[in-house]
CSV table of C-alpha atoms in Angstrom, one decimal:
chain,number,residue,atom,x,y,z
A,4,VAL,CA,-19.9,22.7,-1.7
A,5,SER,CA,-19.5,25.8,-3.7
A,6,LEU,CA,-21.7,28.8,-3.2
A,7,ILE,CA,-24.4,29.4,-5.9
A,8,ALA,CA,-25.1,32.9,-6.8
A,9,PHE,CA,-28.7,33.8,-7.4
A,10,SER,CA,-30.6,37.0,-8.0
A,11,VAL,CA,-33.4,38.4,-5.9
A,12,VAL,CA,-35.5,41.3,-7.0
A,13,VAL,CA,-35.6,44.0,-4.3
A,14,ILE,CA,-38.7,46.2,-4.5
A,15,PRO,CA,-39.2,49.4,-2.5
A,16,PRO,CA,-42.0,48.9,0.1
A,17,THR,CA,-44.0,51.8,-1.3
A,18,LEU,CA,-44.4,50.1,-4.6
A,19,LEU,CA,-45.6,46.8,-3.1
A,20,PHE,CA,-48.9,48.3,-2.3
A,21,LEU,CA,-49.6,50.1,-5.6
A,22,ASN,CA,-52.0,47.4,-6.5
A,23,LYS,CA,-52.7,43.8,-5.6
A,24,ASN,CA,-51.4,42.5,-9.0
A,25,THR,CA,-48.0,44.0,-8.5
A,26,ALA,CA,-47.7,42.6,-5.0
A,27,ALA,CA,-48.7,39.2,-6.2
A,28,ARG,CA,-46.2,39.2,-9.0
A,29,ASN,CA,-43.4,40.2,-6.6
A,30,ARG,CA,-44.3,37.4,-4.2
A,31,ALA,CA,-44.3,34.9,-7.1
A,32,LEU,CA,-41.0,36.1,-8.4
A,33,MET,CA,-39.4,35.8,-4.9
A,34,LYS,CA,-40.8,32.3,-4.5
A,35,ARG,CA,-39.5,31.3,-7.9
A,36,ASN,CA,-36.0,32.5,-7.1
A,37,LEU,CA,-36.0,30.8,-3.7
A,38,THR,CA,-37.1,27.5,-5.3
A,39,LEU,CA,-34.4,27.7,-7.9
A,40,TYR,CA,-31.8,28.4,-5.2
A,41,ASN,CA,-32.8,25.3,-3.2
A,42,PHE,CA,-32.9,23.1,-6.2
A,43,LYS,CA,-29.3,24.1,-7.3
A,44,ARG,CA,-28.0,23.7,-3.7
A,45,LYS,CA,-29.4,20.2,-3.4
A,46,LYS,CA,-27.9,19.2,-6.7
A,47,VAL,CA,-24.4,20.3,-5.7
A,48,GLN,CA,-24.7,18.6,-2.4
A,49,GLN,CA,-25.6,15.3,-4.1
A,50,GLU,CA,-22.2,15.5,-6.0
A,51,SER,CA,-20.4,14.9,-2.7
A,52,VAL,CA,-20.3,11.3,-1.5
A,53,THR,CA,-19.1,10.1,1.8
A,54,VAL,CA,-17.8,6.5,2.2
A,55,LYS,CA,-19.3,4.7,5.2
A,56,LYS,CA,-17.1,4.0,8.1
A,57,ASP,CA,-15.2,0.7,7.7
A,58,ALA,CA,-13.6,-1.7,10.1
A,59,CYS,CA,-10.8,0.8,10.6
A,60,GLU,CA,-13.4,3.6,11.4
A,61,ASN,CA,-12.1,5.3,8.3
A,62,SER,CA,-14.4,7.9,6.9
A,63,THR,CA,-13.0,9.6,3.8
A,64,PRO,CA,-15.0,12.0,1.7
A,65,ILE,CA,-14.7,11.3,-2.0
A,66,THR,CA,-16.1,13.0,-5.1
A,67,ASN,CA,-17.8,11.6,-8.1
A,68,SER,CA,-14.5,12.0,-10.0
A,69,LYS,CA,-12.9,9.5,-7.6
A,70,ILE,CA,-15.8,7.1,-8.2
A,71,GLN,CA,-15.2,7.4,-11.9
A,72,LYS,CA,-11.5,6.6,-11.3
A,73,CYS,CA,-12.5,3.5,-9.3
A,74,SER,CA,-14.5,2.4,-12.4
A,75,LEU,CA,-11.4,2.6,-14.5
A,76,LEU,CA,-9.4,0.1,-12.5
A,77,ASN,CA,-8.9,-3.3,-14.1
A,78,SER,CA,-11.2,-6.1,-13.1
A,79,GLU,CA,-8.5,-7.7,-11.0
A,80,ASN,CA,-8.7,-4.8,-8.6
A,81,LYS,CA,-12.5,-5.1,-8.0
A,82,ASN,CA,-14.5,-7.6,-6.0
A,83,GLU,CA,-17.3,-9.8,-7.3
A,84,ASN,CA,-19.8,-7.0,-6.9
A,85,GLY,CA,-17.6,-4.6,-9.0
A,86,MET,CA,-16.7,-2.6,-5.9
A,87,CYS,CA,-13.2,-1.0,-5.7
A,88,LYS,CA,-10.8,-3.1,-3.6
A,89,LEU,CA,-8.4,-0.2,-3.4
A,90,CYS,CA,-10.9,1.9,-1.4
A,91,ASN,CA,-10.8,-0.9,1.2
A,92,LEU,CA,-7.1,-1.7,1.0
A,93,HIS,CA,-6.7,-1.9,4.8
A,94,LEU,CA,-8.9,-5.0,4.8
A,95,PHE,CA,-6.1,-6.9,3.0
A,96,LEU,CA,-3.6,-6.3,5.8
A,97,SER,CA,-3.6,-9.3,8.1
A,98,GLU,CA,-5.9,-9.0,11.1
A,99,LYS,CA,-2.9,-9.8,13.3
A,100,TRP,CA,-1.0,-6.8,11.9
A,101,LEU,CA,-3.8,-4.3,11.6
A,102,PRO,CA,-3.9,-3.2,15.3
A,103,TYR,CA,-0.3,-2.0,15.0
A,104,PHE,CA,-0.7,-0.1,11.7
A,105,LYS,CA,-4.4,0.9,11.4
A,106,ASP,CA,-3.5,4.5,12.2
A,107,GLU,CA,-1.3,4.7,9.1
A,108,PHE,CA,-4.4,4.5,6.9
A,109,HIS,CA,-5.7,7.8,8.3
A,110,LYS,CA,-2.6,9.8,7.6
A,111,GLU,CA,-2.1,12.3,4.9
A,112,TYR,CA,0.7,10.4,3.1
A,113,PHE,CA,-1.4,7.3,2.8
A,114,GLY,CA,-4.3,9.3,1.3
A,115,LYS,CA,-1.9,10.6,-1.3
A,116,ILE,CA,-0.8,7.0,-2.1
A,117,MET,CA,-4.5,6.1,-2.6
A,118,THR,CA,-5.1,9.1,-4.9
A,119,MET,CA,-2.1,8.2,-7.1
A,120,LEU,CA,-3.1,4.5,-7.3
A,121,HIS,CA,-6.6,5.5,-8.4
A,122,ASP,CA,-5.0,7.3,-11.3
A,123,GLU,CA,-3.4,4.0,-12.4
A,124,SER,CA,-5.5,1.7,-14.5
A,125,VAL,CA,-3.0,-1.2,-14.2
A,126,PHE,CA,-0.5,-1.7,-11.4
A,127,TYR,CA,1.1,-4.7,-9.7
A,128,PRO,CA,0.6,-6.7,-7.6
A,129,PRO,CA,-3.2,-6.8,-7.5
A,130,VAL,CA,-4.8,-5.0,-4.5
A,131,GLN,CA,-5.4,-8.2,-2.6
A,132,LYS,CA,-1.7,-9.1,-2.8
A,133,ILE,CA,-0.2,-5.7,-1.8
A,134,PHE,CA,0.0,-6.8,1.9
A,135,TYR,CA,0.5,-10.5,1.2
A,136,PHE,CA,3.7,-10.5,3.2
A,137,SER,CA,1.6,-10.0,6.4
A,138,HIS,CA,-0.5,-13.2,5.9
A,139,PHE,CA,1.9,-15.8,7.2
A,140,PHE,CA,2.7,-14.9,10.8
A,141,PRO,CA,2.1,-12.3,13.5
A,142,ILE,CA,4.6,-9.5,13.1
A,143,THR,CA,5.9,-10.1,16.6
A,144,ASP,CA,7.1,-13.6,15.4
A,145,THR,CA,9.4,-12.1,12.8
A,146,LYS,CA,12.7,-14.0,12.6
A,147,VAL,CA,14.3,-12.8,9.4
A,148,VAL,CA,13.7,-9.7,7.3
A,149,ILE,CA,14.8,-9.6,3.6
A,150,ILE,CA,14.3,-6.2,1.9
A,151,GLY,CA,13.6,-5.7,-1.8
A,152,GLN,CA,13.1,-2.5,-3.7
A,153,ASP,CA,9.8,-2.8,-5.5
A,154,PRO,CA,7.6,-5.5,-7.1
A,155,TYR,CA,8.1,-7.1,-10.5
A,156,HIS,CA,6.5,-4.9,-13.1
A,157,ASN,CA,5.3,-7.5,-15.6
A,158,LYS,CA,1.9,-9.2,-15.4
A,159,GLY,CA,1.7,-12.4,-13.4
A,160,ARG,CA,5.0,-12.0,-11.6
A,161,ALA,CA,4.4,-9.8,-8.5
A,162,THR,CA,3.2,-11.8,-5.5
A,163,GLY,CA,3.4,-9.3,-2.6
A,164,LEU,CA,6.5,-11.1,-1.4
A,165,ALA,CA,9.9,-9.5,-2.2
A,166,PHE,CA,11.8,-11.4,-4.9
A,167,SER,CA,9.2,-14.1,-5.1
A,168,VAL,CA,7.4,-15.2,-8.3
A,169,PRO,CA,4.5,-17.8,-8.8
A,170,PRO,CA,5.6,-21.4,-9.2
A,171,ASN,CA,4.8,-21.5,-13.0
A,172,VAL,CA,6.9,-18.4,-13.7
A,173,PRO,CA,10.7,-18.6,-14.7
A,174,MET,CA,13.0,-17.3,-12.0
A,175,PRO,CA,14.2,-13.7,-12.6
A,176,PRO,CA,18.1,-13.4,-12.6
A,177,SER,CA,18.3,-12.0,-9.0
A,178,LEU,CA,16.2,-14.8,-7.6
A,179,ARG,CA,18.3,-17.4,-9.5
A,180,ASN,CA,21.4,-15.9,-7.7
A,181,ILE,CA,19.6,-16.0,-4.4
A,182,MET,CA,18.7,-19.7,-4.9
A,183,ALA,CA,22.3,-20.5,-6.0
A,184,GLU,CA,23.7,-18.9,-2.8
A,185,VAL,CA,21.2,-20.9,-0.7
A,186,ARG,CA,22.1,-24.2,-2.4
A,187,ARG,CA,25.8,-23.7,-1.9
A,188,ASN,CA,25.2,-24.6,1.7
A,189,TYR,CA,21.9,-26.4,1.7
A,190,LYS,CA,21.9,-28.8,-1.2
A,191,ASP,CA,18.4,-30.0,-0.7
A,192,ALA,CA,16.8,-26.6,-0.3
A,193,THR,CA,13.4,-26.2,-1.9
A,194,CYS,CA,13.9,-22.5,-2.3
A,195,ASN,CA,10.2,-21.8,-2.1
A,196,LEU,CA,9.9,-18.3,-0.7
A,197,GLU,CA,6.3,-18.9,0.5
A,198,ASP,CA,7.7,-21.7,2.7
A,199,TRP,CA,10.2,-19.1,4.0
A,200,ALA,CA,7.4,-16.7,4.9
A,201,LYS,CA,5.5,-19.5,6.7
A,202,GLN,CA,8.6,-19.8,9.0
A,203,GLY,CA,8.8,-16.2,9.9
A,204,VAL,CA,10.8,-14.6,7.1
A,205,LEU,CA,9.4,-11.2,6.2
A,206,LEU,CA,9.9,-10.6,2.5
A,207,LEU,CA,9.3,-6.9,2.3
A,208,ASN,CA,9.6,-4.5,-0.6
A,209,ASP,CA,10.3,-0.9,0.2
A,210,THR,CA,7.7,0.2,-2.4
A,211,LEU,CA,4.7,-2.0,-2.5
A,212,THR,CA,3.3,-1.3,-6.0
A,213,VAL,CA,4.5,-0.5,-9.5
A,214,SER,CA,3.0,0.5,-12.8
A,215,GLU,CA,3.0,-2.0,-15.6
A,216,ALA,CA,6.3,-2.1,-17.5
A,217,LYS,CA,7.7,0.8,-15.5
A,218,PRO,CA,10.2,-0.3,-12.8
A,219,GLY,CA,10.5,2.1,-9.9
A,220,SER,CA,7.5,4.1,-11.1
A,221,HIS,CA,5.9,4.2,-7.6
A,222,SER,CA,9.1,4.9,-5.6
A,223,THR,CA,8.0,8.5,-4.9
A,224,TYR,CA,4.4,7.6,-3.9
A,225,GLY,CA,5.2,7.4,-0.2
A,226,TRP,CA,5.2,3.7,0.4
A,227,SER,CA,8.6,3.9,2.1
A,228,ILE,CA,6.9,5.8,5.0
A,229,PHE,CA,4.7,2.8,5.5
A,230,THR,CA,7.3,0.1,5.1
A,231,ASP,CA,9.8,2.0,7.3
A,232,ARG,CA,7.1,2.0,10.0
A,233,ILE,CA,7.1,-1.8,9.7
A,234,LEU,CA,10.8,-2.0,10.0
A,235,LYS,CA,10.8,0.3,13.0
A,236,PHE,CA,8.2,-1.8,14.7
A,237,VAL,CA,10.2,-5.0,14.2
A,238,ASN,CA,13.3,-3.3,15.4
A,239,GLU,CA,11.6,-2.1,18.6
A,240,LYS,CA,9.2,-4.9,19.5
A,241,CYS,CA,11.0,-8.0,18.3
A,242,LYS,CA,14.3,-9.6,19.6
A,243,ASN,CA,17.2,-11.2,17.8
A,244,VAL,CA,15.9,-10.7,14.3
A,245,VAL,CA,18.2,-11.2,11.2
A,246,PHE,CA,18.1,-8.4,8.7
A,247,MET,CA,19.5,-9.2,5.2
A,248,LEU,CA,20.3,-5.9,3.4
A,249,TRP,CA,21.4,-6.5,-0.2
A,250,GLY,CA,22.6,-3.6,-2.2
A,251,SER,CA,23.1,0.1,-1.4
A,252,PHE,CA,19.4,0.8,-1.4
A,253,ALA,CA,18.5,-1.8,1.2
A,254,GLY,CA,21.8,-1.0,3.1
A,255,LYS,CA,20.4,2.4,3.9
A,256,LYS,CA,17.7,0.8,6.1
A,257,SER,CA,20.4,-0.1,8.6
A,258,ALA,CA,19.8,3.3,10.1
A,259,LEU,CA,16.5,2.0,11.3
A,260,ILE,CA,18.0,-1.1,13.0
A,261,ASP,CA,19.7,-1.5,16.4
A,262,GLY,CA,22.7,-3.6,15.5
A,263,LYS,CA,23.3,-4.5,19.2
A,264,LYS,CA,19.8,-6.0,19.4
A,265,HIS,CA,19.7,-7.7,16.1
A,266,LEU,CA,22.0,-9.2,13.4
A,267,VAL,CA,22.4,-7.0,10.3
A,268,LEU,CA,23.9,-8.8,7.3
A,269,THR,CA,24.9,-6.6,4.3
A,270,SER,CA,26.3,-7.4,0.9
A,271,MET,CA,26.0,-6.4,-2.8
A,272,HIS,CA,22.7,-7.0,-4.5
A,273,PRO,CA,22.0,-10.4,-6.0
A,274,SER,CA,21.5,-8.8,-9.4
A,275,PRO,CA,23.7,-10.3,-12.2
A,276,PHE,CA,25.4,-6.9,-12.4
A,277,SER,CA,26.7,-7.0,-8.9
A,278,ALA,CA,26.4,-10.6,-7.4
A,279,ASP,CA,30.0,-11.5,-8.2
A,280,ARG,CA,31.2,-8.5,-6.2
A,281,GLY,CA,30.0,-9.7,-2.8
A,282,PHE,CA,26.7,-11.5,-2.8
A,283,ASN,CA,27.9,-14.8,-4.1
A,284,GLY,CA,29.6,-16.5,-1.2
A,285,CYS,CA,28.2,-14.1,1.5
A,286,ASN,CA,26.9,-17.1,3.5
A,287,HIS,CA,24.0,-15.0,4.8
A,288,PHE,CA,21.6,-18.0,5.0
A,289,VAL,CA,24.1,-20.0,7.1
A,290,LYS,CA,24.9,-17.0,9.4
A,291,ALA,CA,21.2,-16.4,9.9
A,292,ASN,CA,20.5,-19.9,11.1
A,293,GLU,CA,23.6,-19.9,13.4
A,294,TYR,CA,22.3,-16.6,14.9
A,295,LEU,CA,18.8,-18.0,15.4
A,296,ARG,CA,20.0,-21.2,16.9
A,297,LYS,CA,22.3,-19.3,19.3
A,298,ASN,CA,19.4,-17.2,20.5
A,299,GLY,CA,17.0,-20.2,21.1
A,300,LYS,CA,15.0,-19.8,17.9
A,301,GLU,CA,14.2,-22.5,15.3
A,302,GLU,CA,16.3,-22.4,12.2
A,303,ILE,CA,14.8,-21.6,8.8
A,304,SER,CA,14.5,-24.5,6.4
A,305,TRP,CA,15.7,-22.7,3.3
């Protein structure tokens, strides 16, 4: 709260007793100044709002300017009562994952992510889908990790699962190449990425949000700190996980993975610009199942 300057008339004591009228006027003036000061101080204090502690014991002071930004978010990012879902983003991380990552929501980098997202009127996926990848299995049951870069930037496409699109949406080129590679070895594959997730496949984008029609626009927001934390957890706490790293960007994540403890599969990206130079024919899906079977885990029904 900023300090408020106010003036007080200082009168020499000898003059206070010149007559009763003068003394009375001085007392009235001092009382008026004190009342004005208290009124202004109370008004400024009311301009600071504190969000109540939530399930994560998160208490974050916000100003009216942030409340105004919440009101600018599109309706998809508000609940039925018109409240900002973004301010309660942690509630959309699976309860089975939250104990491992709740501290991240208190860190400075995450506060910056929230500030920047509040400046966006439209971004994808909608808030309730940002952590959708966590809703299918406990993180300790992870069997395969497939890393993407960031969500699709067009309306109705981003699902919260890397590379996945809703059933009624045409497959983007990279996803078509992924499906073609699967079907080279598994002719009857349904190629439903949600089905993969239900079997322990973590479909994780490095950056979890994107501005409408601006691919890569949130790559500097700090999401990679959070998603790297997830990868480090899987590397340290899980055993015999298959990591599929497609393209140079995903390939850099190999630095976070113990290749002696897990299987790391690398190739070119499935994008049409590079798929013919190493992704097509990589046999990653076959190799993944062979590794899982060898280590006593159930194979993935691709």
